GROMACS .gro file of N, CA and C in nm:
model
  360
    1UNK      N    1  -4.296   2.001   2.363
    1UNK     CA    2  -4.276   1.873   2.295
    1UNK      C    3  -4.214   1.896   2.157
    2UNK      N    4  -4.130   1.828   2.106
    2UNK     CA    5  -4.058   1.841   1.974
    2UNK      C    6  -4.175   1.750   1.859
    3UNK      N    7  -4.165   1.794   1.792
    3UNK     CA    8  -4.251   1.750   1.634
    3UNK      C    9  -4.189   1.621   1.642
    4UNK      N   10  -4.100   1.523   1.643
    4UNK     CA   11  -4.089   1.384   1.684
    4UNK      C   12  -4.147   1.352   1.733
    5UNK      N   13  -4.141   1.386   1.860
    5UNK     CA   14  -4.263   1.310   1.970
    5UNK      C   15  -4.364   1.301   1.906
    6UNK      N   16  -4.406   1.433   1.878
    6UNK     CA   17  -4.566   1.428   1.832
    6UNK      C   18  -4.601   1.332   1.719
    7UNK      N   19  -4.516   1.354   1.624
    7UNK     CA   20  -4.550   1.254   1.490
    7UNK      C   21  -4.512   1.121   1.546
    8UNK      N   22  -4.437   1.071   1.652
    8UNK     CA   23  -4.458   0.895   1.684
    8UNK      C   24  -4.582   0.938   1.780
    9UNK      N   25  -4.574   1.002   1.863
    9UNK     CA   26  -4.709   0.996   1.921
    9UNK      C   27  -4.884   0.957   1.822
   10UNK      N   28  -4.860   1.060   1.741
   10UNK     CA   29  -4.951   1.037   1.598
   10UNK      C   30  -4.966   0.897   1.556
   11UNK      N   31  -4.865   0.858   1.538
   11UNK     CA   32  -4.889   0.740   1.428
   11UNK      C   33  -4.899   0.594   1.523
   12UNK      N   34  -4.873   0.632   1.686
   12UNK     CA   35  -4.902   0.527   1.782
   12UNK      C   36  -5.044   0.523   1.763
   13UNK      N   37  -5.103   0.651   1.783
   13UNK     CA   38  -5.242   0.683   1.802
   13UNK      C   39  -5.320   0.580   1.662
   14UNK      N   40  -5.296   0.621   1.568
   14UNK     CA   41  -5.352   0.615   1.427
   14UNK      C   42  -5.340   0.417   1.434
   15UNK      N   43  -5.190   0.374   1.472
   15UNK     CA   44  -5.218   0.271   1.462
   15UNK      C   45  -5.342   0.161   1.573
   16UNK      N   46  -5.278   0.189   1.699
   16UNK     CA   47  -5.386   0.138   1.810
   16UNK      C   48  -5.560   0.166   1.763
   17UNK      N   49  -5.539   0.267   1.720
   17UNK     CA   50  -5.724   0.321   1.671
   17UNK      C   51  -5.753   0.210   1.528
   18UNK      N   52  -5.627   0.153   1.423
   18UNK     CA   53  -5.743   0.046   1.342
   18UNK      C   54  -5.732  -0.053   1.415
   19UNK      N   55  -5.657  -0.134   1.502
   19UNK     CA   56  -5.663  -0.221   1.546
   19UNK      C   57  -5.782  -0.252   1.611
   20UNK      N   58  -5.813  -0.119   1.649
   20UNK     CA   59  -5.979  -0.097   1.778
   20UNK      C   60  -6.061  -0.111   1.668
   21UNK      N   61  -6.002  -0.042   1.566
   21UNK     CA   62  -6.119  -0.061   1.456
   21UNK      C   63  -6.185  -0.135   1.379
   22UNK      N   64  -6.071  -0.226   1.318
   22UNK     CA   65  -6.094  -0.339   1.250
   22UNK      C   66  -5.977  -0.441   1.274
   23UNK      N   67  -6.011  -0.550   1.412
   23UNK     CA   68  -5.900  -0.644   1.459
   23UNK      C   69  -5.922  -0.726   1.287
   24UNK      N   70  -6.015  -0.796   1.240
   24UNK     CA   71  -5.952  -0.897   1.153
   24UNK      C   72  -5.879  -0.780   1.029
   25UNK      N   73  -5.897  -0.730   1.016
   25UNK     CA   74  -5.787  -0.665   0.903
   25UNK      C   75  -5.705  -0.664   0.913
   26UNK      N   76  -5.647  -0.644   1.070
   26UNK     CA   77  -5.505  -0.605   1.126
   26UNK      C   78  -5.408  -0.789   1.113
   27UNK      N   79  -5.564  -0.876   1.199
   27UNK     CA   80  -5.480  -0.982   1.175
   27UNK      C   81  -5.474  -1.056   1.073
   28UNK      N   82  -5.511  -1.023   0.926
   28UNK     CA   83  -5.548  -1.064   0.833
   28UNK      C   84  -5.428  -0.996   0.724
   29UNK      N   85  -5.386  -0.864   0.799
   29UNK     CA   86  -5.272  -0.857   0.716
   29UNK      C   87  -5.110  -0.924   0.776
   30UNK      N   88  -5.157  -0.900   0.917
   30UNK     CA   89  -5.022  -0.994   1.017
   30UNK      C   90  -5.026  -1.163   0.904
   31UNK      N   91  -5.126  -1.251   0.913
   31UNK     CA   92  -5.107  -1.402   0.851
   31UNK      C   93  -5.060  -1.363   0.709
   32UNK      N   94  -5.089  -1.260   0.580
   32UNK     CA   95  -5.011  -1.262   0.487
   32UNK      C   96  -4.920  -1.225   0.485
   33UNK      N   97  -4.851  -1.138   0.580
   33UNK     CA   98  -4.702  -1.074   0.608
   33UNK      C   99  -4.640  -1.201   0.614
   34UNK      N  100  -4.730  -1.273   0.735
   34UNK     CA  101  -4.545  -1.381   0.775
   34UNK      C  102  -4.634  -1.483   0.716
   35UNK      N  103  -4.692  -1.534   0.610
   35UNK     CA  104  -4.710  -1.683   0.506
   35UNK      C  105  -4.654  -1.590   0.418
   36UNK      N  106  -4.691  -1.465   0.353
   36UNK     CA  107  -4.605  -1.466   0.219
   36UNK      C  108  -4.727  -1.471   0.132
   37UNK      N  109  -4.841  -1.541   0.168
   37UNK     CA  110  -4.925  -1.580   0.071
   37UNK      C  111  -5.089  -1.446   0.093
   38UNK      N  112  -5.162  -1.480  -0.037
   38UNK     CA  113  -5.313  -1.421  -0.005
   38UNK      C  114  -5.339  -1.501   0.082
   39UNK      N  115  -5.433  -1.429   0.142
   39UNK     CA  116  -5.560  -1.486   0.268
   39UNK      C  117  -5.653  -1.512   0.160
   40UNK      N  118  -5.756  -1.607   0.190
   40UNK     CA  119  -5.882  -1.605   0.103
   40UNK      C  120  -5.992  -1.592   0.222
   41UNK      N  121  -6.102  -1.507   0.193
   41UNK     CA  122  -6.171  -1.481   0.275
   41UNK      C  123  -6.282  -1.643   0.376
   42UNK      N  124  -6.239  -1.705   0.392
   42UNK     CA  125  -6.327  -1.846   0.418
   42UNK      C  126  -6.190  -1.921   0.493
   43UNK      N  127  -6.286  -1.996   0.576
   43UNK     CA  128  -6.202  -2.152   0.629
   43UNK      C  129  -6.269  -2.249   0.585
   44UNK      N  130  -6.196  -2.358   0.584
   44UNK     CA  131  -6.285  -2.465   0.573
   44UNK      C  132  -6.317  -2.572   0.646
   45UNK      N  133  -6.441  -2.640   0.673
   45UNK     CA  134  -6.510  -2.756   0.727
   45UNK      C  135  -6.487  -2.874   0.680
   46UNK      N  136  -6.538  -2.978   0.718
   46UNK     CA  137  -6.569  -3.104   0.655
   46UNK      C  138  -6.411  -3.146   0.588
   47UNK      N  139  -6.318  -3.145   0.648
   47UNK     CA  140  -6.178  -3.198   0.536
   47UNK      C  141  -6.190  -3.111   0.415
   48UNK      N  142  -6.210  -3.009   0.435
   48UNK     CA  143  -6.163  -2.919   0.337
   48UNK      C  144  -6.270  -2.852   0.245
   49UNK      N  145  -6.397  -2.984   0.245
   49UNK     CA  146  -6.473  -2.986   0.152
   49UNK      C  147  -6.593  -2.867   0.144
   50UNK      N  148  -6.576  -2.807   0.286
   50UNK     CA  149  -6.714  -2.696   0.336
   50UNK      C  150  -6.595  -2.518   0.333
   51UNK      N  151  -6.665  -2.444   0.273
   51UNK     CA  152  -6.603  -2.296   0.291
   51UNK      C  153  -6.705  -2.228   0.405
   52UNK      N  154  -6.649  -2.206   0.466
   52UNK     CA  155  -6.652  -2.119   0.615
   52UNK      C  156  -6.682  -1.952   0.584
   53UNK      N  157  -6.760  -1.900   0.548
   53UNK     CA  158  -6.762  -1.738   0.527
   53UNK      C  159  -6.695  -1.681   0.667
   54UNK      N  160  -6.667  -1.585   0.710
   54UNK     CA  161  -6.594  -1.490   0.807
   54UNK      C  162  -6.457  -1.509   0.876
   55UNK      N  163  -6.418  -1.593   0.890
   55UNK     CA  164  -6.218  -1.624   0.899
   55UNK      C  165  -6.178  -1.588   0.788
   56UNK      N  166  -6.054  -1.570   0.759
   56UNK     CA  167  -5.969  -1.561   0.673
   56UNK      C  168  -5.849  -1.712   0.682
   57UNK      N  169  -5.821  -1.717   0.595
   57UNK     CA  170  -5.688  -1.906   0.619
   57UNK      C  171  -5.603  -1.854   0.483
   58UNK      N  172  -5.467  -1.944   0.474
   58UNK     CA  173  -5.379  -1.963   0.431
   58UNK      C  174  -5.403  -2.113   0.432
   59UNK      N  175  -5.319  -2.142   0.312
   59UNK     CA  176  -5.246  -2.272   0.282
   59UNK      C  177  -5.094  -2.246   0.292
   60UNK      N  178  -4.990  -2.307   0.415
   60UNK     CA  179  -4.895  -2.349   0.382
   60UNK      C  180  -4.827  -2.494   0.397
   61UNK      N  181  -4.663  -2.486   0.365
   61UNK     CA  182  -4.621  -2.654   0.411
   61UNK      C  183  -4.648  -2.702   0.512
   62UNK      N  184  -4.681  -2.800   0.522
   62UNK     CA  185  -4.723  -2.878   0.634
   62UNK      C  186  -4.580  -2.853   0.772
   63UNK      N  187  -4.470  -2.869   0.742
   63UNK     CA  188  -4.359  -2.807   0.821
   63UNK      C  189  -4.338  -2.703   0.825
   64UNK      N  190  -4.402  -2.590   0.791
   64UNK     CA  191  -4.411  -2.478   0.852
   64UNK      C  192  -4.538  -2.421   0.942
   65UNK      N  193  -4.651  -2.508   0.951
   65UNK     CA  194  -4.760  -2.423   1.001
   65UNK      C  195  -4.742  -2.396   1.140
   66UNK      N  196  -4.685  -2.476   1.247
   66UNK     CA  197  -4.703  -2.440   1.386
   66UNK      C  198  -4.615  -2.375   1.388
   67UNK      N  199  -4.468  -2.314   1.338
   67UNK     CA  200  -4.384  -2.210   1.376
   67UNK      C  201  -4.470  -2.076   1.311
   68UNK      N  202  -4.537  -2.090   1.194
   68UNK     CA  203  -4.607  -1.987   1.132
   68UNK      C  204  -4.705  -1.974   1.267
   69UNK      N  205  -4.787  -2.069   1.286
   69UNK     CA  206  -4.884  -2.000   1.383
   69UNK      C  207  -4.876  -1.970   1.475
   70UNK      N  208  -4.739  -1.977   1.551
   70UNK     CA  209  -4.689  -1.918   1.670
   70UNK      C  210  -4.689  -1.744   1.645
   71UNK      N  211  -4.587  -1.710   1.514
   71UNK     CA  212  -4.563  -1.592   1.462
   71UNK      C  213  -4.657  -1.508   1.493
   72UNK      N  214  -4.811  -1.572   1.409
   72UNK     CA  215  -4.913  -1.494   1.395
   72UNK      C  216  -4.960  -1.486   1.494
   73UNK      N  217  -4.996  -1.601   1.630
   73UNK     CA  218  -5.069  -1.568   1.776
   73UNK      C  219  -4.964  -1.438   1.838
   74UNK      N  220  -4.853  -1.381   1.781
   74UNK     CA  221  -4.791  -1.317   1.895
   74UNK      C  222  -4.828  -1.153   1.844
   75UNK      N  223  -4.879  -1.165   1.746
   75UNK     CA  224  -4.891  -1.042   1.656
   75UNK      C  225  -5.058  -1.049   1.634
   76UNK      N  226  -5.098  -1.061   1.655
   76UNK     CA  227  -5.287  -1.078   1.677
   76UNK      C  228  -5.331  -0.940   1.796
   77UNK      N  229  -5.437  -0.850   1.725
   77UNK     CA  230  -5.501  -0.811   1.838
   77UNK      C  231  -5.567  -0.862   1.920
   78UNK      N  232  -5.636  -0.862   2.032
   78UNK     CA  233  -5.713  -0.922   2.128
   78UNK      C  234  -5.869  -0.903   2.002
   79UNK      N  235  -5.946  -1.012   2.077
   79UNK     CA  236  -6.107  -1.054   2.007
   79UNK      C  237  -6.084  -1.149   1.889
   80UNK      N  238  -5.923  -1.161   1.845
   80UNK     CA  239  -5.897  -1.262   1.719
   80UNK      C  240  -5.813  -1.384   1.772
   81UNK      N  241  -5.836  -1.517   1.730
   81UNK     CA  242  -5.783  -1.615   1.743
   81UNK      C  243  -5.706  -1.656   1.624
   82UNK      N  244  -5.626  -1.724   1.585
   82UNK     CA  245  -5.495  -1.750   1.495
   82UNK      C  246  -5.531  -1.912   1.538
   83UNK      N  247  -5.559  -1.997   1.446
   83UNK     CA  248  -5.511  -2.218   1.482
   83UNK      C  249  -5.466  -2.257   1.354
   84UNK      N  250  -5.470  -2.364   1.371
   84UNK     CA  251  -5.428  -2.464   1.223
   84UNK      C  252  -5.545  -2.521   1.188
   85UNK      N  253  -5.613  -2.491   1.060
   85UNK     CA  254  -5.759  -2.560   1.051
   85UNK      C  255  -5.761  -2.719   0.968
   86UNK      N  256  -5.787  -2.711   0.858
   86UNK     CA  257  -5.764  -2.847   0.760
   86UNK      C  258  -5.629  -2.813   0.739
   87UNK      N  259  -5.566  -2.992   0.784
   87UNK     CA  260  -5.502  -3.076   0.769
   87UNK      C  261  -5.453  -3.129   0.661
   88UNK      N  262  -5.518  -3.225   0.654
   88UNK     CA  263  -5.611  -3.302   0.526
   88UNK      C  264  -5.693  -3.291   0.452
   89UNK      N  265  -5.688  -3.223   0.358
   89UNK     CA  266  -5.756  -3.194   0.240
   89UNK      C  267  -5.854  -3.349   0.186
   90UNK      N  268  -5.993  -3.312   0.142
   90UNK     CA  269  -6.048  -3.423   0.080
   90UNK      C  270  -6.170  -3.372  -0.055
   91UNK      N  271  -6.083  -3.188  -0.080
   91UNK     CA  272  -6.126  -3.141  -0.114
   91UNK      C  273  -6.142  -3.175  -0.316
   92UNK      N  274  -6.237  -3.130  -0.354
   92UNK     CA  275  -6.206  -3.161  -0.519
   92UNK      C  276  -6.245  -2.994  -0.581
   93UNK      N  277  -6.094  -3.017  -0.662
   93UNK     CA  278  -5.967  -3.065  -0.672
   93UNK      C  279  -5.900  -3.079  -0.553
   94UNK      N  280  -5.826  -3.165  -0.522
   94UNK     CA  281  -5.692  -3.214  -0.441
   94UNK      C  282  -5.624  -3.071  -0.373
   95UNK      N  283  -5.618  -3.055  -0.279
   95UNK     CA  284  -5.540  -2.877  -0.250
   95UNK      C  285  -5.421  -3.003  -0.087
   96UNK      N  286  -5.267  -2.918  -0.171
   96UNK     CA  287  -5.211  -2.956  -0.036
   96UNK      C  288  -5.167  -2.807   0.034
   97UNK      N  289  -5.114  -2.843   0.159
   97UNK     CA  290  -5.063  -2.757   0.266
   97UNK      C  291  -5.147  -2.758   0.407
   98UNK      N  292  -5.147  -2.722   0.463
   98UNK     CA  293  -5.185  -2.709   0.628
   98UNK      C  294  -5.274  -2.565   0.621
   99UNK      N  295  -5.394  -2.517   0.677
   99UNK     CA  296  -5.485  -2.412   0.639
   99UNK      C  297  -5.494  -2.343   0.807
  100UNK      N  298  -5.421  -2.219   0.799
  100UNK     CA  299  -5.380  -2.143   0.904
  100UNK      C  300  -5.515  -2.044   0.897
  101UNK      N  301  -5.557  -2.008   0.977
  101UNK     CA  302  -5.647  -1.941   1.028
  101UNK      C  303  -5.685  -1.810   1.117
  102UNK      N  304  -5.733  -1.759   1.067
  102UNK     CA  305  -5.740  -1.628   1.160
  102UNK      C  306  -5.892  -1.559   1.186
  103UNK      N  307  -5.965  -1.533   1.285
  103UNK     CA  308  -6.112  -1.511   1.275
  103UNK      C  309  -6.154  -1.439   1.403
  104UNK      N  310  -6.235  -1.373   1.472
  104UNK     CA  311  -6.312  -1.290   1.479
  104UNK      C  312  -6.346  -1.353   1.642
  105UNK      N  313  -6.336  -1.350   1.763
  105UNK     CA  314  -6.398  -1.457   1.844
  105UNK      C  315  -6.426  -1.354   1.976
  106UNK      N  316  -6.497  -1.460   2.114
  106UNK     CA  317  -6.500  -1.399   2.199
  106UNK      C  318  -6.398  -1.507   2.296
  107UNK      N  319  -6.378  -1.605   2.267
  107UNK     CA  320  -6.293  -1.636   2.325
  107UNK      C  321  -6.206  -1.794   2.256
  108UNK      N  322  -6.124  -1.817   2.340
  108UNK     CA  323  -6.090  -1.961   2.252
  108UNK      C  324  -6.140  -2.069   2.194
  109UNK      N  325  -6.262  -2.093   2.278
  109UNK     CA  326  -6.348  -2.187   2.243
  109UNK      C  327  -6.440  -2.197   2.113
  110UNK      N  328  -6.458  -2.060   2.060
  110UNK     CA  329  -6.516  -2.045   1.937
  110UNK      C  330  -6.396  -2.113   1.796
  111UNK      N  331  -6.282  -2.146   1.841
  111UNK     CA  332  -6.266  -2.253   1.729
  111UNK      C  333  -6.292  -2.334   1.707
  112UNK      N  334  -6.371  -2.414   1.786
  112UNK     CA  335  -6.412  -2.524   1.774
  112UNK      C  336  -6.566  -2.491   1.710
  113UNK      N  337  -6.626  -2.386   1.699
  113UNK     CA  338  -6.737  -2.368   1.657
  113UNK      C  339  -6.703  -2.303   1.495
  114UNK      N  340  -6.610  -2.253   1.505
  114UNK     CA  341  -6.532  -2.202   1.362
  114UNK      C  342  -6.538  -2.342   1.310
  115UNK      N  343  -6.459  -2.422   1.300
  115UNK     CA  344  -6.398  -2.529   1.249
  115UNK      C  345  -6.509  -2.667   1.252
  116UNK      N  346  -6.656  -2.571   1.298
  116UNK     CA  347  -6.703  -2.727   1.288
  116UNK      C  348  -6.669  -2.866   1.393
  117UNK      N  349  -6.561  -2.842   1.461
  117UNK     CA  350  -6.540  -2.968   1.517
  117UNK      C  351  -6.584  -2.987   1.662
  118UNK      N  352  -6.577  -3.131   1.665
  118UNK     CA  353  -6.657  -3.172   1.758
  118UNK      C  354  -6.556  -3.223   1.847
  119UNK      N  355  -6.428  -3.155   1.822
  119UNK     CA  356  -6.374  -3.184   1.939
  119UNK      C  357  -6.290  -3.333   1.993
  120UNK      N  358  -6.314  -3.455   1.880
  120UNK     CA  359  -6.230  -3.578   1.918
  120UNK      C  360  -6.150  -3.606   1.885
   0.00000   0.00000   0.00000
C-alpha cells in the first residue's frame, strides 16, 4: 500500500470514529457551517418563550430556513434529527428569524417531544 492510501485511509477512519463518537458535535458543526451563524446550546418552546437544554438551533431568515434545513438533513449523522423549530417569536426581547434545529433522537418522532408540540 502507498502512504496515500494509508493517510486517506487514516483520516476516513479518524473521521467516521467522531461521528460514532459524538453525532451532535458533528451535526452541530454541519448547522454552523451552512447558517454561517453560532449554534446556541438550547431550542425553544412555548413561541420562543421556553429554552430547551440539549438541541442546539440557529436563528435564520425566514426565506432561507427550509433550503438551509434540507442542507443540514443531508449532512447529519444517523441518531440526529435537523427541523425548523420557532417560527414566531413571542419572546422578550422581540428575536426575528426562523430557529433551525439540530438534537440527539431515536427516531423522528422525538421532535415533537423536543419542541413541546402537540402536534396541531
Amino acid at each position: 500500500m502507498s502512504r496515500n492510501l494509508i493517510a486517506t485511509l487514516m483520516g476516513f477512519l479518524a473521521v467516521t470514529t467522531s461521528f460514532a463518537a459524538d453525532p451532535l458535535s458533528s451535526a452541530v458543526a454541519v448547522l454552523e457551517r451552512e447558517t454561517g451563524e453560532e449554534s446556541r446550546a438550547f431550542s425553544t418552546r412555548d413561541f420562543g418563550r421556553d429554552n430547551f437544554k440539549g438541541p442546539h438551533s440557529v436563528l435564520v431568515p425566514d426565506d432561507r430556513a427550509e433550503t438551509l434545513l434540507w442542507k443540514i438533513r443531508t449532512q447529519t449523522p444517523p441518531g440526529i434529527v435537523a427541523f425548523i423549530g420557532t417560527q414566531h417569536s413571542l419572546a422578550k426581547p422581540p428575536v426575528e428569524g426562523t430557529e433551525l434545529v439540530v438534537a440527539v433522537t431515536r427516531n423522528q418522532f422525538d421532535i415533537l417531544r423536543i419542541a413541546a408540540s402537540d402536534a396541531v
